[in-house]
Coordinates of N, CA and C in Angstrom, one line a residue:
M7 N 7.3 10.8 18.8 CA 7.2 10.0 20.1 C 6.4 8.4 19.7
R8 N 6.3 7.6 20.0 CA 6.4 6.1 19.9 C 4.7 5.6 19.8
E9 N 4.2 5.4 19.2 CA 2.9 5.2 18.8 C 2.5 3.5 19.6
V10 N 1.5 3.8 20.7 CA 1.4 2.7 21.3 C 0.0 1.9 21.1
T11 N -0.7 3.1 20.7 CA -2.2 2.2 20.3 C -2.5 2.7 18.9
K12 N -3.4 2.3 18.5 CA -4.2 1.7 16.7 C -5.8 1.9 16.7
Q13 N -6.1 2.4 16.3 CA -7.6 2.4 16.2 C -8.1 1.9 15.0
V14 N -8.8 0.6 14.9 CA -9.2 0.2 13.8 C -10.8 -0.1 13.5
K15 N -11.5 0.0 12.7 CA -13.2 -0.3 12.7 C -13.2 -1.6 11.9
H16 N -14.2 -2.0 12.6 CA -14.7 -3.5 11.6 C -16.1 -3.4 11.7
E17 N -16.8 -4.6 10.8 CA -18.4 -4.7 10.9 C -18.3 -5.9 11.8
V18 N -19.2 -6.1 13.0 CA -19.4 -7.6 13.6 C -20.7 -7.2 13.9
D19 N -21.6 -8.6 13.4 CA -22.9 -8.8 13.5 C -23.7 -7.6 12.9
G20 N -23.0 -7.0 11.6 CA -23.7 -6.2 11.1 C -23.6 -4.4 11.3
E21 N -22.6 -4.7 12.4 CA -23.1 -3.2 13.1 C -21.3 -2.5 13.0
E22 N -20.9 -1.5 12.9 CA -19.3 -1.1 12.4 C -19.2 -0.8 14.0
M23 N -18.0 -1.7 14.6 CA -17.4 -1.3 15.8 C -16.2 -0.8 15.6
T24 N -15.5 0.2 16.5 CA -14.5 0.9 16.8 C -13.8 -0.3 17.7
F25 N -12.3 -0.5 17.5 CA -11.5 -1.4 18.3 C -10.1 -0.2 18.5
Q26 N -9.6 -0.6 19.5 CA -8.1 0.2 20.1 C -7.0 -1.0 20.0
V27 N -6.1 -1.2 19.3 CA -5.2 -2.5 19.5 C -3.9 -1.5 20.4
R28 N -3.4 -2.2 21.5 CA -2.2 -1.6 22.1 C -0.7 -2.4 21.6
K29 N 0.2 -2.1 21.6 CA 1.6 -2.6 21.7 C 2.1 -3.5 22.7
M30 N 2.5 -4.8 22.2 CA 2.8 -5.5 23.4 C 4.1 -5.4 23.9
N31 N 4.5 -5.7 25.4 CA 5.6 -5.4 25.6 C 6.9 -6.1 24.9
A32 N 8.0 -6.0 25.3 CA 9.1 -6.5 24.2 C 9.1 -8.0 24.7
L33 N 8.4 -8.8 25.7 CA 9.0 -9.8 25.8 C 7.9 -10.7 24.9
D34 N 6.4 -10.2 25.2 CA 5.5 -10.8 24.8 C 5.7 -10.8 23.0
G35 N 6.0 -9.7 22.5 CA 6.5 -9.0 21.1 C 7.0 -10.1 20.5
S36 N 8.4 -10.4 21.3 CA 9.4 -11.3 20.8 C 8.8 -12.6 20.6
Y37 N 8.1 -13.1 21.5 CA 7.5 -14.4 21.5 C 6.5 -14.6 20.5
L38 N 5.8 -13.3 20.1 CA 4.8 -13.1 19.1 C 5.5 -13.7 17.6
M39 N 6.8 -12.8 17.5 CA 7.5 -12.9 16.2 C 8.1 -14.6 16.1
K40 N 8.3 -15.2 17.3 CA 9.2 -16.4 17.3 C 7.6 -17.4 16.5
F41 N 6.6 -17.2 17.4 CA 5.7 -17.7 16.7 C 5.1 -17.9 15.4
C42 N 5.2 -16.5 15.3 CA 5.0 -16.2 13.4 C 5.9 -16.6 12.4
A43 N 6.7 -16.8 13.0 CA 8.4 -17.3 12.3 C 7.8 -18.6 12.2
E44 N 7.5 -19.1 13.2 CA 7.6 -20.9 13.3 C 6.3 -21.2 12.3
K45 N 4.9 -20.7 12.9 CA 3.8 -21.2 12.2 C 3.1 -20.9 11.4
L46 N 3.2 -19.3 10.8 CA 2.6 -18.8 10.3 C 3.2 -17.9 8.9
M47 N 4.7 -17.7 9.0 CA 5.4 -17.5 7.6 C 5.5 -19.1 6.4
P48 N 5.7 -19.8 6.7 CA 5.1 -21.1 6.1 C 4.0 -20.9 4.7
I49 N 2.7 -20.5 5.6 CA 1.7 -20.3 5.3 C 1.4 -19.3 4.3
F50 N 2.1 -18.0 4.7 CA 2.2 -16.8 4.0 C 2.8 -17.1 3.0
S51 N 4.1 -17.9 2.9 CA 4.8 -18.1 1.7 C 4.3 -18.8 0.7
A52 N 3.0 -19.9 1.3 CA 2.3 -20.4 0.3 C 1.1 -19.9 -0.3
M53 N 0.7 -18.7 0.3 CA -0.3 -18.0 -0.5 C 0.0 -16.7 -0.9
K54 N 1.4 -16.8 -1.3 CA 1.9 -15.4 -1.7 C 1.3 -15.1 -3.4
D55 N 1.4 -16.1 -4.1 CA 0.5 -15.7 -5.7 C -0.5 -15.7 -5.5
T56 N -1.7 -15.9 -4.6 CA -3.3 -15.9 -4.3 C -3.5 -14.5 -4.4
F57 N -2.8 -13.3 -3.7 CA -3.0 -12.0 -3.8 C -2.7 -11.4 -4.8
K58 N -2.1 -11.7 -5.9 CA -1.4 -10.7 -6.7 C -2.1 -10.5 -8.1
P59 N -2.1 -9.4 -8.6 CA -3.3 -8.5 -9.6 C -3.5 -9.9 -10.7
V60 N -4.9 -9.8 -11.2 CA -5.0 -10.7 -12.3 C -4.5 -9.8 -13.7
G61 N -3.9 -10.6 -14.2 CA -3.5 -10.3 -15.9 C -4.4 -9.1 -16.6
E62 N -3.8 -8.6 -17.2 CA -5.4 -8.1 -18.4 C -5.8 -8.9 -19.2
D63 N -4.5 -9.6 -19.6 CA -5.1 -11.0 -20.7 C -6.0 -12.5 -20.0
E64 N -6.3 -12.3 -18.6 CA -6.7 -13.5 -18.2 C -8.4 -13.2 -17.6
D65 N -9.1 -14.2 -17.7 CA -10.5 -14.1 -17.3 C -10.4 -14.1 -15.9
E66 N -10.7 -12.9 -15.1 CA -11.0 -12.5 -13.5 C -11.6 -13.5 -13.3
E67 N -12.3 -13.8 -13.6 CA -13.6 -14.6 -12.7 C -12.9 -16.3 -12.5
A68 N -12.3 -16.7 -13.7 CA -12.1 -17.9 -13.8 C -10.8 -18.0 -12.8
V69 N -9.8 -16.6 -12.9 CA -8.4 -16.5 -11.4 C -9.0 -16.6 -10.3
V70 N -10.2 -16.0 -10.2 CA -10.5 -15.9 -9.1 C -11.3 -17.0 -8.1
Q71 N -12.2 -18.0 -9.0 CA -12.3 -19.4 -8.7 C -11.2 -20.1 -8.6
A72 N -10.0 -20.0 -9.4 CA -9.0 -21.2 -9.0 C -8.2 -21.0 -8.1
R73 N -8.0 -19.2 -7.6 CA -7.4 -19.2 -6.4 C -8.4 -19.4 -4.9
T74 N -9.5 -19.5 -5.5 CA -10.4 -19.5 -4.0 C -10.1 -21.1 -3.8
A75 N -10.1 -21.9 -4.7 CA -10.1 -23.0 -4.8 C -8.9 -23.5 -4.2
E76 N -7.7 -22.7 -4.7 CA -6.3 -22.7 -4.1 C -6.1 -22.4 -2.4
V77 N -7.0 -21.5 -2.3 CA -6.9 -21.2 -0.7 C -7.4 -22.1 0.1
L78 N -8.6 -22.8 -0.3 CA -9.6 -23.9 0.1 C -8.8 -24.5 0.6
N79 N -7.7 -25.4 -0.7 CA -7.0 -26.7 -0.3 C -5.6 -26.2 0.2
M80 N -5.3 -25.0 0.9 CA -4.5 -24.8 1.7 C -4.8 -24.6 3.4
I81 N -6.2 -24.2 3.3 CA -6.6 -24.0 4.7 C -6.2 -25.3 5.8
P82 N -6.4 -26.5 5.3 CA -6.7 -27.7 6.0 C -5.0 -27.9 6.3
V83 N -4.1 -27.7 5.3 CA -2.9 -28.2 5.6 C -2.4 -26.7 6.3
A84 N -2.4 -25.6 6.4 CA -2.2 -24.6 7.6 C -2.7 -24.1 8.8
L85 N -3.8 -25.1 9.1 CA -4.9 -25.7 10.4 C -3.6 -26.8 11.1
A86 N -3.5 -27.7 10.2 CA -2.9 -28.9 10.6 C -1.6 -28.5 11.4
S87 N -1.0 -27.5 10.9 CA 0.3 -27.1 11.8 C -0.1 -26.3 13.0
L88 N -1.0 -26.1 13.1 CA -1.4 -25.2 14.7 C -2.1 -26.3 15.5
S89 N -1.8 -26.5 16.3 CA -2.6 -27.1 17.3 C -3.6 -26.6 18.0
R90 N -4.8 -27.2 18.9 CA -5.7 -26.3 19.3 C -5.1 -25.2 20.2
K91 N -4.3 -25.6 21.3 CA -3.1 -25.0 22.6 C -2.5 -24.0 21.4
D92 N -1.8 -24.5 20.5 CA -1.4 -22.9 19.7 C -2.1 -21.8 19.5
L93 N -3.0 -22.4 18.9 CA -4.1 -21.3 18.2 C -5.0 -20.5 19.5
A94 N -5.2 -21.1 20.6 CA -5.7 -20.8 21.3 C -4.6 -19.6 22.2
E95 N -3.5 -20.1 22.3 CA -2.7 -19.0 23.2 C -2.0 -18.0 22.2
F96 N -2.1 -18.2 21.0 CA -2.1 -17.0 20.0 C -3.0 -16.3 19.9
Q97 N -4.6 -16.6 20.3 CA -5.7 -15.7 20.2 C -5.6 -15.0 21.3
T98 N -5.5 -15.7 22.5 CA -5.4 -15.1 23.8 C -4.5 -14.0 24.0
M99 N -3.2 -14.1 23.4 CA -2.1 -13.1 23.3 C -2.8 -12.2 22.5
C100 N -3.0 -11.9 21.3 CA -3.4 -10.9 20.5 C -4.7 -10.3 21.0
L101 N -5.7 -11.1 21.5 CA -6.9 -10.5 21.9 C -6.8 -10.0 23.2
N102 N -5.9 -10.1 24.2 CA -5.5 -9.2 25.4 C -4.8 -8.0 25.3
T103 N -4.6 -7.5 24.3 CA -4.1 -6.1 23.8 C -5.1 -5.2 23.0
V104 N -6.2 -5.9 22.8 CA -7.1 -5.3 22.1 C -8.5 -4.8 22.8
D105 N -8.8 -3.7 22.8 CA -10.0 -2.9 23.5 C -11.1 -2.5 22.3
A106 N -12.8 -2.9 22.9 CA -13.9 -2.5 22.2 C -14.3 -1.0 22.7
L107 N -14.8 -0.2 21.9 CA -15.5 0.9 22.4 C -16.7 0.8 22.4
L108 N -16.9 0.6 23.9 CA -18.8 0.3 24.2 C -19.1 1.8 24.5
P109 N -20.5 2.1 24.4 CA -21.1 3.1 25.2 C -20.6 3.4 26.4
A110 N -20.2 2.4 27.1 CA -20.0 2.8 28.6 C -18.3 3.3 28.4
G111 N -17.5 3.1 27.7 CA -16.1 3.6 27.1 C -15.2 2.3 26.3
W112 N -14.1 2.5 26.7 CA -12.9 1.3 26.3 C -13.3 -0.3 27.5
Q113 N -13.6 -1.1 26.8 CA -13.8 -2.4 27.3 C -12.2 -3.4 26.7
Q114 N -11.4 -4.2 27.5 CA -10.7 -5.2 26.9 C -11.9 -6.4 26.3
I115 N -11.3 -6.9 25.6 CA -11.5 -7.7 24.3 C -11.8 -9.2 25.5
M116 N -10.0 -9.3 26.3 CA -10.0 -10.5 27.1 C -9.3 -9.7 27.9
D117 N -9.7 -10.9 29.3 CA -8.8 -10.3 30.1 C -8.3 -11.5 30.8
G118 N -7.0 -12.1 31.0 CA -6.4 -13.3 30.9 C -7.0 -14.5 29.5
N119 N -7.8 -15.4 30.6 CA -8.2 -16.5 29.2 C -9.8 -16.2 29.5
S120 N -10.3 -15.1 29.7 CA -12.0 -14.9 29.8 C -12.2 -13.8 28.5
F121 N -13.4 -14.0 27.8 CA -13.6 -12.9 27.1 C -14.6 -12.1 28.0
C122 N -14.5 -10.6 27.7 CA -15.2 -9.4 28.1 C -16.2 -8.5 27.2
V123 N -16.0 -8.9 26.0 CA -16.9 -8.6 25.0 C -17.6 -9.7 24.0
E124 N -19.1 -9.8 24.5 CA -19.6 -10.9 23.6 C -19.6 -11.0 22.4
E125 N -19.6 -9.3 21.7 CA -19.7 -9.7 20.3 C -18.2 -10.6 19.5
I126 N -17.3 -10.4 20.3 CA -16.0 -11.2 19.6 C -16.0 -12.4 20.3
E127 N -16.7 -12.6 21.5 CA -16.5 -14.1 22.0 C -16.8 -15.0 21.5
Y128 N -18.0 -14.7 20.3 CA -19.1 -15.7 19.7 C -18.6 -15.1 18.1
D129 N -17.8 -14.6 17.5 CA -17.6 -14.3 16.4 C -16.1 -14.5 15.8
A130 N -15.7 -15.9 15.5 CA -14.3 -16.2 15.1 C -14.1 -15.4 13.9
G131 N -14.6 -15.0 13.1 CA -13.7 -14.1 12.2 C -13.5 -12.7 12.8
A132 N -14.3 -12.2 13.6 CA -13.9 -11.0 14.2 C -12.5 -10.8 14.7
A133 N -12.5 -12.1 15.8 CA -11.3 -12.6 16.5 C -10.5 -12.7 15.6
L134 N -10.6 -13.5 14.7 CA -9.0 -13.5 13.5 C -8.9 -12.3 13.1
V135 N -9.7 -11.2 12.7 CA -9.5 -10.1 12.2 C -8.7 -9.5 12.9
L136 N -9.2 -9.5 14.2 CA -8.5 -8.6 15.5 C -6.8 -9.2 15.7
C137 N -6.7 -9.9 15.4 CA -5.3 -11.1 15.5 C -4.6 -10.6 14.8
Y138 N -5.3 -10.6 13.4 CA -4.3 -9.8 12.2 C -4.0 -8.4 12.3
D139 N -4.4 -7.6 12.9 CA -4.5 -6.0 13.2 C -3.7 -6.0 14.7
V140 N -3.7 -7.0 15.4 CA -2.6 -7.0 16.3 C -1.0 -7.2 15.7
L141 N -0.7 -8.3 15.0 CA 0.4 -8.9 14.1 C 0.8 -7.5 13.6
E142 N 0.4 -7.1 12.7 CA 0.3 -5.7 11.9 C 0.9 -4.8 12.6
F143 N 0.3 -4.6 13.6 CA 0.4 -3.3 14.5 C 2.0 -3.2 15.5
N144 N 1.9 -4.9 16.0 CA 3.3 -5.2 16.5 C 4.3 -5.4 16.1
L145 N 4.3 -5.7 14.9 CA 5.8 -6.4 14.5 C 5.7 -5.8 12.9
G146 N 5.3 -4.5 12.9 CA 5.5 -3.8 12.2 C 7.0 -3.4 11.6
G147 N 7.8 -3.2 12.8 CA 9.5 -3.0 12.9 C 10.0 -4.2 12.1
F148 N 9.5 -5.0 11.8 CA 10.6 -6.2 11.6 C 10.5 -6.3 9.8
F149 N 9.4 -5.7 9.4 CA 9.3 -5.4 8.3 C 9.6 -4.2 7.3
G150 N 10.4 -3.7 8.1 CA 10.7 -1.9 7.3 C 9.8 -1.2 7.7
G151 N 8.7 -1.1 8.5 CA 8.0 -0.4 9.1 C 6.6 -0.7 8.1
K152 N 6.9 -1.7 7.2 CA 5.7 -2.2 5.9 C 4.6 -3.0 6.9
G153 N 4.8 -3.4 8.0 CA 3.9 -4.6 8.2 C 4.0 -5.7 7.9
L154 N 3.0 -6.5 7.9 CA 3.1 -7.9 7.3 C 2.4 -7.5 5.9
S155 N 2.4 -6.6 4.9 CA 1.8 -6.4 3.9 C 3.2 -6.4 3.1
S156 N 4.4 -6.2 3.5 CA 5.6 -6.6 2.8 C 6.0 -8.0 2.6
L157 N 5.3 -9.2 3.1 CA 5.2 -10.2 3.0 C 4.3 -10.7 1.3
L158 N 3.5 -10.0 1.7 CA 2.2 -10.2 0.4 C 2.3 -9.0 -0.5
P159 N 2.1 -9.5 -1.6 CA 1.6 -8.4 -2.7 C 0.5 -7.5 -2.2
Q160 N 0.2 -6.4 -2.7 CA -1.1 -5.9 -2.1 C -2.4 -6.2 -2.4
Q161 N -3.1 -6.5 -1.2 CA -4.5 -7.1 -1.4 C -5.0 -5.9 -2.2
S162 N -6.4 -6.8 -2.7 CA -7.5 -6.1 -2.6 C -9.0 -6.5 -2.2
T163 N -9.9 -5.8 -1.9 CA -10.8 -6.0 -1.3 C -12.0 -6.2 -2.6
Q164 N -11.8 -6.2 -3.6 CA -12.8 -6.4 -4.7 C -12.4 -8.0 -5.3
Q165 N -13.4 -8.4 -5.9 CA -13.3 -9.7 -6.3 C -13.4 -9.5 -7.6

């Protein structure tokens, strides 16, 4: 049976929250793929070496500092390729497919262009992480079932 929802957990304002990501319909999913191909793939391509493992003969701290500087240099270039309208449309499309588990039950993050969950409305980092979850869940089939991870080397949360 087709999986149409996926639960993820993220820390928001110092507390863990549970979210449910829903599949987009085929038309919205196709547009999302087009948007990614035009706007995001060049960014992922430019950053591919940033996430590869540090070699055994390399100074880990120096490599991390150099890669961090490289990413910080790429951010303005990457953001310059997105207009405010593009970014808002992309985030709205993604966040309309995410629900937050609140004490009263599941609540949509956004309904149309309006936020329904204040914790996300004022947390840009959490909103962007949820957009990544939406991308990974909805576009996984385009990357051989491996999601966006097939575009980048395995990421590590360790510094």
